[in-house]
XYZ file of C-alpha atoms in Angstrom:
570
model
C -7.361 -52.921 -13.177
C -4.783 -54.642 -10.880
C -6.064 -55.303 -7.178
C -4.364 -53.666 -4.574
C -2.585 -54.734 -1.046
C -2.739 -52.597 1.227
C -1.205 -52.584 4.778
C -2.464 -50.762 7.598
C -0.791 -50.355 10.910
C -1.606 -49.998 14.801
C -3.657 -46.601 15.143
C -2.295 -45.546 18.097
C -3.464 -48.028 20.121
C -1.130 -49.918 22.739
C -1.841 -53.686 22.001
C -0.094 -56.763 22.975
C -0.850 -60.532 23.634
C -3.585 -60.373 24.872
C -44.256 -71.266 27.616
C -52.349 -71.598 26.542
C -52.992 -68.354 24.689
C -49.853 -66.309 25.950
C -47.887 -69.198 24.006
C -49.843 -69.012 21.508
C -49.191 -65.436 21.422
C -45.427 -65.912 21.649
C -45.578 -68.076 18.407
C -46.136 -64.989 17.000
C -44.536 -62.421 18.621
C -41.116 -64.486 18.256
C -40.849 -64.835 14.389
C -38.176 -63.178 12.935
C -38.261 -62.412 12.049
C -9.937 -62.896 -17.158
C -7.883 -60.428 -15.295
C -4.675 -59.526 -13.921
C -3.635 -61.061 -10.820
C -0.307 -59.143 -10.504
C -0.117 -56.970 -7.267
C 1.860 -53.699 -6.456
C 2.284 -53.936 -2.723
C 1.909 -50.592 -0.890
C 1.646 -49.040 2.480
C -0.327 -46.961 4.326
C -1.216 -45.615 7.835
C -4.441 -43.673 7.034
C -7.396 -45.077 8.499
C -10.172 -42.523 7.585
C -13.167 -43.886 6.856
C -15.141 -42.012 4.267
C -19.260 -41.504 4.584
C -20.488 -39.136 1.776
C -19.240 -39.685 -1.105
C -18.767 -43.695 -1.164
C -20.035 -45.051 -4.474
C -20.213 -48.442 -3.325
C -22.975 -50.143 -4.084
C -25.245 -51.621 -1.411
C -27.832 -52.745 -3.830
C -25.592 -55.874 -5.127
C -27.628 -57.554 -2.294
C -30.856 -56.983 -4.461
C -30.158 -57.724 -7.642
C -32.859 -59.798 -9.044
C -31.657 -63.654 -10.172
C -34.235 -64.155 -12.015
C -32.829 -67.487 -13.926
C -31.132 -70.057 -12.477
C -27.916 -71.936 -13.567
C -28.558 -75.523 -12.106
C -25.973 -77.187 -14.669
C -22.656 -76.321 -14.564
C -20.654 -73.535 -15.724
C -17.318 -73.731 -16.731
C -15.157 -71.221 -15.652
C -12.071 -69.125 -16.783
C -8.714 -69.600 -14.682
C -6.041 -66.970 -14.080
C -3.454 -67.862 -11.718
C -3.025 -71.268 -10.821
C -5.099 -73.575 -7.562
C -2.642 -75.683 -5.306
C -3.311 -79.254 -6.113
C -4.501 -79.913 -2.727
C -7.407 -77.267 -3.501
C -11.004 -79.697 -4.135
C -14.207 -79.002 -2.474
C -16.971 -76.764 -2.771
C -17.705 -73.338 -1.826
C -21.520 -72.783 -1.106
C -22.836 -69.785 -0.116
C -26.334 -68.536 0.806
C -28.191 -65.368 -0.005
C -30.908 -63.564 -0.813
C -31.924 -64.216 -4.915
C -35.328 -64.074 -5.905
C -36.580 -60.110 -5.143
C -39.831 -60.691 -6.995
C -42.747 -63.274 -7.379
C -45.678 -62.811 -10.545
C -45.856 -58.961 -9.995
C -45.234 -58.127 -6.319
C -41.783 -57.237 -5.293
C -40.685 -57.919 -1.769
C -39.819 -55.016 0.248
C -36.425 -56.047 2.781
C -33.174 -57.491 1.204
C -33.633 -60.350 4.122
C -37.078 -61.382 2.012
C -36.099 -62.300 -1.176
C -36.251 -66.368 -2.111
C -33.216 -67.963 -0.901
C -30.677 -68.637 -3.576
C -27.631 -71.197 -3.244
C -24.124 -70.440 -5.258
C -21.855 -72.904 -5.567
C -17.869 -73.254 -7.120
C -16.886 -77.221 -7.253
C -13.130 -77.154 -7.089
C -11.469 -79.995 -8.934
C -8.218 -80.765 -9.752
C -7.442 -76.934 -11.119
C -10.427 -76.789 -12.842
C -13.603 -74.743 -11.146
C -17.719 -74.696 -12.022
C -20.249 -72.320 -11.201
C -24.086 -73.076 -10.408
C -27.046 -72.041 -8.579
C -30.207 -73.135 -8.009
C -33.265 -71.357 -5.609
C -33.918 -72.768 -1.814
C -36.999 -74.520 -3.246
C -38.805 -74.115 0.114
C -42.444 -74.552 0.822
C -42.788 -71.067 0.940
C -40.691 -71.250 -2.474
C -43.067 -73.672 -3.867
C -46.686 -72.208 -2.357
C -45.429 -68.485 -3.921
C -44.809 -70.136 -7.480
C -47.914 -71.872 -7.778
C -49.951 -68.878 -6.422
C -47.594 -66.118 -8.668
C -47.980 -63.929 -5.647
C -46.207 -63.690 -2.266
C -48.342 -66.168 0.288
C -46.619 -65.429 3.477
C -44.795 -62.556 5.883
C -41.396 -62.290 5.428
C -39.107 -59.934 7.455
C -40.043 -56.602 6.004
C -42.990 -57.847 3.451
C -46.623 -58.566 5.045
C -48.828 -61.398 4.181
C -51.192 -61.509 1.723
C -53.503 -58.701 2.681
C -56.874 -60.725 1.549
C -56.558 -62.130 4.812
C -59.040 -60.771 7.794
C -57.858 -60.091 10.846
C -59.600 -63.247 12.252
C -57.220 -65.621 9.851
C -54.428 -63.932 10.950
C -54.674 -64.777 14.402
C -55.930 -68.247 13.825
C -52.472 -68.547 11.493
C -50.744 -67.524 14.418
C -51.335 -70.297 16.685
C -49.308 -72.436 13.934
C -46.174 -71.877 13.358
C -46.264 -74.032 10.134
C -48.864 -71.401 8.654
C -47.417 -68.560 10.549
C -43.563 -68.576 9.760
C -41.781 -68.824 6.198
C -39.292 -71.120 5.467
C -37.028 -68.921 3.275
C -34.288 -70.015 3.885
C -31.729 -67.539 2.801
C -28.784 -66.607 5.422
C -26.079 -70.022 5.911
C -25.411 -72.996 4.866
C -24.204 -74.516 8.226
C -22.570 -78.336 8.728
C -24.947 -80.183 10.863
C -21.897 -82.978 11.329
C -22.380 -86.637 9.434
C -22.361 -85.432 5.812
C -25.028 -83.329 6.620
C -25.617 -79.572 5.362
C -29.047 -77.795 6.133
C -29.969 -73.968 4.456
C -30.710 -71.982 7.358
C -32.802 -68.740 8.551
C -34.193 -67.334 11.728
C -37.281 -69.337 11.863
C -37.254 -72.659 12.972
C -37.216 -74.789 9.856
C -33.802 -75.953 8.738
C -33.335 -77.837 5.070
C -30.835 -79.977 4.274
C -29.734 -79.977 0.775
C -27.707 -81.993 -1.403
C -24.087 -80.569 -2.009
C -23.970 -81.746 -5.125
C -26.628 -80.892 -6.828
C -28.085 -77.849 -4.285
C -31.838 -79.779 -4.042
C -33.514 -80.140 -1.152
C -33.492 -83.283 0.720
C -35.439 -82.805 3.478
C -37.428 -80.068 5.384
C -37.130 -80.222 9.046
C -39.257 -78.150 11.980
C -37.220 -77.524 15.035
C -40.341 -76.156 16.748
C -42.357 -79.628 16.658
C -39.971 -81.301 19.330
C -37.695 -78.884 20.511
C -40.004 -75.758 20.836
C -38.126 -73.496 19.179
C -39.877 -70.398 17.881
C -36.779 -68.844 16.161
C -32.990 -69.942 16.039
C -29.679 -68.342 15.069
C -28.853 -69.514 11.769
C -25.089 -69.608 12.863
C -24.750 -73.245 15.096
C -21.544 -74.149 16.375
C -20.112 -77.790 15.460
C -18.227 -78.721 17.981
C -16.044 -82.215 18.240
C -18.945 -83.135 20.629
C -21.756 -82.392 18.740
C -23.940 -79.369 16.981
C -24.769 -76.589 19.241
C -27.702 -73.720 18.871
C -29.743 -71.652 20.892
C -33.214 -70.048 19.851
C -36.196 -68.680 21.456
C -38.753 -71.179 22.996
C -41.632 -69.809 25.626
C -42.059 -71.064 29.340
C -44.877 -70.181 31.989
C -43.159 -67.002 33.462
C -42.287 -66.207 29.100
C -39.751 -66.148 26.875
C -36.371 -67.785 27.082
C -33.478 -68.570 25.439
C -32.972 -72.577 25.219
C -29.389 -73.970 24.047
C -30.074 -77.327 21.771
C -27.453 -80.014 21.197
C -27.541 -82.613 18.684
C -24.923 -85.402 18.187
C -21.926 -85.333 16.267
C -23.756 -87.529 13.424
C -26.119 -84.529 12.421
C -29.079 -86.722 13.801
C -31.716 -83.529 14.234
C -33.807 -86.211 15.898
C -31.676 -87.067 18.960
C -31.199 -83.619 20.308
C -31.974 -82.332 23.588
C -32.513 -78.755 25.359
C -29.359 -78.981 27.676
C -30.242 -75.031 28.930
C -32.994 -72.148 29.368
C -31.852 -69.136 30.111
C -35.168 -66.799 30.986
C -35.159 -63.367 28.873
C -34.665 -60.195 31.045
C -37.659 -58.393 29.437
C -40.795 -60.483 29.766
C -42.653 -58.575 26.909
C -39.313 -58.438 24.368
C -36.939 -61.347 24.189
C -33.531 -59.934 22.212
C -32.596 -60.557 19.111
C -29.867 -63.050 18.783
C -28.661 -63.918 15.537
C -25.514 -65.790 17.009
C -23.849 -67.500 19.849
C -20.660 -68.393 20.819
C -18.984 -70.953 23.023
C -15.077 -71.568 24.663
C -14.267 -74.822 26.126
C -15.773 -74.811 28.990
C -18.447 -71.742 28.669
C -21.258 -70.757 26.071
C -21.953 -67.139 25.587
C -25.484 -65.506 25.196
C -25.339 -61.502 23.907
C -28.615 -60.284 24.846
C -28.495 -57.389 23.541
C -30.991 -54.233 23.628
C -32.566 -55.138 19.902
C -35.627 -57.321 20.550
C -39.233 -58.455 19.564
C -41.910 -56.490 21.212
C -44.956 -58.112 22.595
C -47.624 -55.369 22.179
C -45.815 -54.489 18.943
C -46.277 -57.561 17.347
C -49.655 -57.919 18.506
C -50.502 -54.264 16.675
C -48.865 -56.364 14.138
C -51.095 -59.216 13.975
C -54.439 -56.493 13.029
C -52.653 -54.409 10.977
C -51.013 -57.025 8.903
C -47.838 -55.158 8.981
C -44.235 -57.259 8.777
C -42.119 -58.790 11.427
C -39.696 -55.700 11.001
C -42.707 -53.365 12.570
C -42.383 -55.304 15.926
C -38.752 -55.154 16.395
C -37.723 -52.499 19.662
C -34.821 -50.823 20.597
C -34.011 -50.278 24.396
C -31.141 -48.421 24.403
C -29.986 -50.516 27.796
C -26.734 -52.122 28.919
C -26.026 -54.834 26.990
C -26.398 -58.033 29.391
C -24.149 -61.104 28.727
C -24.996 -64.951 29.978
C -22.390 -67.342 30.632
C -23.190 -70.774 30.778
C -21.211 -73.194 32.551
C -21.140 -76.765 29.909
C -20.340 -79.151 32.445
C -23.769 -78.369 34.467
C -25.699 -76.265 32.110
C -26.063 -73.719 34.260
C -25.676 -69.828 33.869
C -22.801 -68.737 36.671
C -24.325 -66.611 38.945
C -22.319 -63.533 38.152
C -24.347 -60.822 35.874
C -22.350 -58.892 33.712
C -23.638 -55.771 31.518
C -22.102 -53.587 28.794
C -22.724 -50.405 27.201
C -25.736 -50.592 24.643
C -24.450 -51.917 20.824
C -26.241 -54.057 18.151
C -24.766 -56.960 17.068
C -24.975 -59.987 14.215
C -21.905 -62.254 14.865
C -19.058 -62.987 17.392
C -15.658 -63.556 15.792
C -14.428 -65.509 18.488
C -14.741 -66.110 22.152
C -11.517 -68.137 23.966
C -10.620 -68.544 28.014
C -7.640 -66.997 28.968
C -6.783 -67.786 32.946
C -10.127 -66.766 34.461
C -11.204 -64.736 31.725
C -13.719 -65.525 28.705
C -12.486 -63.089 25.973
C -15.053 -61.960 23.016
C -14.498 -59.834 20.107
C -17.080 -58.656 18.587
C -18.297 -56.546 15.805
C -20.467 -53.959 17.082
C -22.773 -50.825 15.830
C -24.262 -48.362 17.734
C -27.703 -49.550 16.905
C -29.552 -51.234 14.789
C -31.099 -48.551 12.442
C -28.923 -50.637 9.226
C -32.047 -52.909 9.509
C -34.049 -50.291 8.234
C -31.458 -48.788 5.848
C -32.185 -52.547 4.158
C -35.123 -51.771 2.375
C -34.643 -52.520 -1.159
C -36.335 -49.721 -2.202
C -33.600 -47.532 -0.120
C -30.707 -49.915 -1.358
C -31.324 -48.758 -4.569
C -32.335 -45.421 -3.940
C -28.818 -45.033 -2.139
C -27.210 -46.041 -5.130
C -24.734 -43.255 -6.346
C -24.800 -41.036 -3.379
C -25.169 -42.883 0.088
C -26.082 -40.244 2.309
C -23.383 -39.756 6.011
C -26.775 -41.385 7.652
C -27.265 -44.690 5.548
C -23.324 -44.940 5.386
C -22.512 -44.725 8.939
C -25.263 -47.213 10.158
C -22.943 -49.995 8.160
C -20.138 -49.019 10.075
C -18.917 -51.801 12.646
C -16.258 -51.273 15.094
C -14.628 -54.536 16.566
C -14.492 -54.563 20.085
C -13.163 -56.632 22.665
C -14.477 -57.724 26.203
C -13.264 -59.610 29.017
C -15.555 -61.320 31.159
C -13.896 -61.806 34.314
C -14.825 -65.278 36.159
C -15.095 -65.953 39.905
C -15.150 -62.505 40.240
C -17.242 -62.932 43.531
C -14.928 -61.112 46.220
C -12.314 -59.325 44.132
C -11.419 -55.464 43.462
C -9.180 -56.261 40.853
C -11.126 -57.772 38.304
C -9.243 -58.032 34.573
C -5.664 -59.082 35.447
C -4.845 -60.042 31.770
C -1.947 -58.167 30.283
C -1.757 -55.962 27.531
C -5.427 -54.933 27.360
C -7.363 -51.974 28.070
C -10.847 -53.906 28.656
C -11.691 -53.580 32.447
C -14.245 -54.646 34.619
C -15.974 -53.438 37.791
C -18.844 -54.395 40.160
C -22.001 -51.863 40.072
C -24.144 -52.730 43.226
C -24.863 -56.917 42.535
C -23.627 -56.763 38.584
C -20.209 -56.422 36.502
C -19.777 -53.384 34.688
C -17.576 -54.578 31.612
C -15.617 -51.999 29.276
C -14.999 -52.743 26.075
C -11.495 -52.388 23.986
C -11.722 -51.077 20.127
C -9.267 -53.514 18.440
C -9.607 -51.833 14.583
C -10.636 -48.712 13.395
C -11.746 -50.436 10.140
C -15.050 -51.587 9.691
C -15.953 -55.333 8.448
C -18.522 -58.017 8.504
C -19.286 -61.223 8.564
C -15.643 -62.462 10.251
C -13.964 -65.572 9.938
C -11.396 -67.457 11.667
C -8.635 -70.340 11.218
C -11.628 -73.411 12.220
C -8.990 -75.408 14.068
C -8.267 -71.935 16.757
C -12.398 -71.510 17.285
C -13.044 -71.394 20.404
C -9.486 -70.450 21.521
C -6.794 -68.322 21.275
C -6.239 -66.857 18.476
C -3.811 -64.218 16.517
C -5.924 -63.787 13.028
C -9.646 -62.930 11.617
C -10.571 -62.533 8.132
C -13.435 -60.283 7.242
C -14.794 -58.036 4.385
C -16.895 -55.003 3.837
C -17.209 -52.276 1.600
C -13.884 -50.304 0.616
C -13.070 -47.877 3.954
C -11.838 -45.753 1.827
C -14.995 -45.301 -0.455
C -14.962 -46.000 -4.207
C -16.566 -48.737 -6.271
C -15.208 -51.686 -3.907
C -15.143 -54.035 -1.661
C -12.435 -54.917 -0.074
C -11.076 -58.354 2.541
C -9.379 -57.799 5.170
C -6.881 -59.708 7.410
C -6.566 -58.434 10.860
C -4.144 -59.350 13.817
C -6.117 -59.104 16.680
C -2.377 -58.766 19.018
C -0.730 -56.114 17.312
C -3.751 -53.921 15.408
C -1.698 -54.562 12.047
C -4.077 -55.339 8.622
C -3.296 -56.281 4.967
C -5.892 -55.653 2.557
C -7.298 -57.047 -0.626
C -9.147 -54.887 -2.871
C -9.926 -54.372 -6.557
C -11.969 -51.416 -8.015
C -15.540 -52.810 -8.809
C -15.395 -56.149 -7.716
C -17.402 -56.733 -4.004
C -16.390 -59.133 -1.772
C -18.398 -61.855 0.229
C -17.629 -63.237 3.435
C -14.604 -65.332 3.155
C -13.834 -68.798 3.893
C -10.174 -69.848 5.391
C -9.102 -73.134 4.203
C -6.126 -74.803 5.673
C -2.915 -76.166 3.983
C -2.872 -79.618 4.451
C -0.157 -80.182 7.180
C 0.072 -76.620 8.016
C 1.480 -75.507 11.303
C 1.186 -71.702 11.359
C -2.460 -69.939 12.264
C -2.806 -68.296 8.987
C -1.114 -70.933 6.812
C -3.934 -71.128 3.952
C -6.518 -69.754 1.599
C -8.710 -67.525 1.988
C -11.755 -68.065 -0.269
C -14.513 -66.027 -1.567
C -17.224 -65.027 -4.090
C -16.562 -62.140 -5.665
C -19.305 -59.987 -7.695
C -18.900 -57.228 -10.760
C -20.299 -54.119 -9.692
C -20.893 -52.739 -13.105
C -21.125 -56.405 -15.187
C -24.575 -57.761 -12.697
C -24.086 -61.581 -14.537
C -19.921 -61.964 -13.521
C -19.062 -64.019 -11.062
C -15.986 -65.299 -9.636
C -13.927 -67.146 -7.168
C -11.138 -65.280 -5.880
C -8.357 -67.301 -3.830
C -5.935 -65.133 -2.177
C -2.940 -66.327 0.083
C -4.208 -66.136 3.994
C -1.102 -64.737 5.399
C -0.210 -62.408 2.370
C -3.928 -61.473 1.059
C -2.226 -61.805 -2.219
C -3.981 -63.583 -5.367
C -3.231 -66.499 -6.045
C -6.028 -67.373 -8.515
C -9.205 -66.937 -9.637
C -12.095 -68.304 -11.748
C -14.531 -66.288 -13.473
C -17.624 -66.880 -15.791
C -20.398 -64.558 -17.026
C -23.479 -66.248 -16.129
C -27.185 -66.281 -18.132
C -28.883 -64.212 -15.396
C -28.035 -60.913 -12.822
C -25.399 -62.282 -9.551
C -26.850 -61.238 -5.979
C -23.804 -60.532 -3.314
C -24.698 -63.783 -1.069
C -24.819 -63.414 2.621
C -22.646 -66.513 4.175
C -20.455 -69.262 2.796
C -19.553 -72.468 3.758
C -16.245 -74.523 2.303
C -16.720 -78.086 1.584
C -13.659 -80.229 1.335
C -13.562 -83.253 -1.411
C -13.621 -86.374 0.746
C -9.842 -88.126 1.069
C -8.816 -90.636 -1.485
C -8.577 -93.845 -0.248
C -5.240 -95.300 1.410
């Protein structure tokens, strides 16, 4: 069936330009855990978004891979690649849902699995191979699952005694699955990536690992957000280390080269609750500023200890505050947090799609939910019980809104806080803290947003995103959104689900949204069909893709990363 584009317009809005035993403890307590390509253009200003009803299916993320395809596929063209077109597309996911006879129970579990289209001269491949991590490796030989993972417990043979003792090292303690990004580390470098604090650099060509690498053993990292920032200046991340008064939140730079052995802790920032440091899966940084979200999702002390005898997973120990949101803004010349505090209305949160200055104003837009109960709607036992009839409840936890903030700076002194024009966000003092209001900037809901790389950081007109169809059905659907006006176009095709996508520039380009936009696409009814759909950035129009039916079922991946083919030589 042909794909459709849709366009959606402005919904009413008025938008314009806009640290012992207690860290001992804390090593614990902080692991987090052929077809047509024709298109009939139409229009439309409905917005509804559909709950009951929906027959998408969340479950793509669980399908079991149970074979890998470490040669190379072939695929089928329609359409037709630019010539300028060669690279790979890698993405990250979960893969492997079961080991000998025991199943895992959380989507965010399963054995990492790698997916990879190599781009060459019009012609596109398809392979995959499994993270082989040590937790990989120790779960094969043993045919059973050997450690925690998010939502699975450890091997219950264990006493309660072993347990703790495994606790006190993070190398027994934590799993190295490493199953959310594939992140450039800068220098030809590419490291699989997850939330605890082992990173593992594969090979691009072949998807094997190279080398295993714990962040924890010089940098005392306990978790990190799989989603660093490479910056012209280096590679920037922030994860959860433990000092003598407790947790904090420690920013880590390493140089441009992807040298993981020449980085340095350039800032703590102490966590506001001493027993529950947040949950941050993602930073984000401006020119001069990095952002923390700390937001009211985080690891419970006491929980985790309950944890620890009961053998339950990592999930268990997760709380919810339901406070004001509090936002850290670190200064990059001295690496300190300005002294203003600024708070928010309570949301949950995985990823920023940008942050920029504007005058003396840090703008973010995020993605937000009201809480974090789609955690728990992530079972894979509920993913596939959902499956034909997702309930109002389990569809309206997936339901992001994108909202906008703006952090006023120097604010010390003012009334008049937000000056910028052609926003809604405002800002107010509240005793000795900022009071920030947030903007909605799409009614739409979407994940996992992407941007034009060479505007990251600054102003911007244009994200990318996907999600399933807002209109319900057996679809995904991408979306391109400008952030100014409120206007979208949409991509969407009944029963094929779309990952995150990947913008790739025209060589030479000038114009913000003058590319690709890349992604994997799966077959909701045909579970071995895969493809790579390439769709005009500015037009969300197809302009090829490549498809092959593969020996074993396709998961729906998590993140991507775009590789371009090194330049011929001059």
């Amino acid at each position: 069936m042909a794909a459709e584009h849709r366009t959606l317009t402005p919904l009413g809005r008025r938008r314009a330009g806009s640290e012992a035993t207690l860290e001992r403890v804390w090593h614990q307590a902080l692991a987090l855990a052929p077809q047509d390509t024709s298109h009939v253009p139409q229009v439309t200003t409905s917005t509804e978004v559909k709950g009951g009803g929906n027959t998408y299916d969340y479950s793509v993320l669980c399908r079991h891979c149970d074979k890998e395809s470490c040669e190379p596929l072939p695929c089928q063209l329609t359409g037709t690649l630019p010539e300028w077109l060669n690279g790979k597309l890698i993405y990250n996911g979960p893969g492997l849902t079961k080991v000998g006879k025991q199943e895992y129970n959380h989507a965010f579990d399963s054995a990492g699995l790698l997916q990879k289209f190599d781009i060459t001269g019009g012609k596109v491949t398809y392979s995959n191979r499994y993270v082989r991590s040590k937790t990989f490796e120790q779960n094969q030989a043993a045919e059973a699952i050997t450690k925690a993972e998010f939502g699975t417990p450890g091997p219950s043979s264990k006493g309660m005694f072993s347990r703790l003792l495994d606790a006190m090292d993070p190398e027994k303690m934590f799993s190295d699955n490493a199953l959310v990004t594939v992140a450039d580390f800068g220098g030809g470098r590419y490291f699989a990536m997850c939330e605890t604090p082992f990173v593992l650099e594969i090979n691009p060509d072949t998807l094997e690992i190279k080398e295993r690498v714990n962040l924890n053993k010089k940098y005392g990292l306990m978790t990190q957000t799989p989603h660093p920032i490479l910056a012209s200046d280096g590679l920037y991340t922030v994860g959860q280390g433990v000092g003598v008064t407790g947790p904090k939140y420690c920013i880590v730079k390493f140089p441009p080269d992807g040298n993981l052995k020449q980085g340095k802790v350039v800032a703590s920032v102490p966590a506001r609750w001493k027993m529950s440091p947040a949950y941050m899966h993602s930073m984000t940084m401006t020119e001069n500023y990095v952002v923390l979200i700390e937001q009211p999702l985080s690891v419970s002390l006491t929980e985790m200890l309950s944890d620890i005898v009961t053998n339950a997973p990592f999930i268990s120990g997760l709380k919810w505050h339901n406070e004001q949101v509090l936002i850290h803004v670190i200064d990059r010349k001295t690496w300190k947090p300005v002294k203003t505090r600024y708070v928010t209305d309570p949301f949950f949160f995985m990823h920023v799609a940008n942050a920029y200055e504007d005058g003396e104003h840090i703008v973010l837009d995020v993605p937000t939910y009201k809480d974090s109960s789609l955690l728990h709607h992530m079972y894979i036992k509920t993913l596939r019980e959902q499956r034909g009839k997702n309930t109002e409840e389990f569809v309206s936890s997936f339901r992001s809104t994108l909202h906008r903030l703006v952090v006023p700076l120097n604010a010390k002194g003012k009334e008049t806080l937000v000056t910028l024009q052609g926003t809604t966000c405002t800002a107010a003092w509240s005793g000795q803290e900022v009071v920030l209001k947030t903007e909605k900037l799409c009614e739409v809901p979407f994940e996992n947003p992407c941007i034009n790389p060479a505007h990251r950081g600054g102003k911007y007109s244009f994200l990318w995103a996907m999600g399933p169809d807002p209109e319900g059905g057996d679809k995904g659907f991408a979306i391109k959104l400008n952030v100014h006006s409120g206007e979208s176009h949409n991509f969407t095709e009944d029963q094929l689900y779309c990952s995150s996508p990947e913008f790739v520039a025209r060589p030479g380009s000038e114009s913000e949204d003058d590319g690709l936009i890349l992604f994997l696409g799966i077959d909701s009814q045909n579970d071995k069909r895969v493809s790579l759909v390439v769709l005009d950035a500015a037009t969300m129009t197809e302009v090829g893709r490549a498809s092959v039916v593969t020996p074993a079922p396709v998961p729906m991946p998590l993140h991507g990363l775009y590789i371009p083919a090194p330049a011929p030589p001059q």
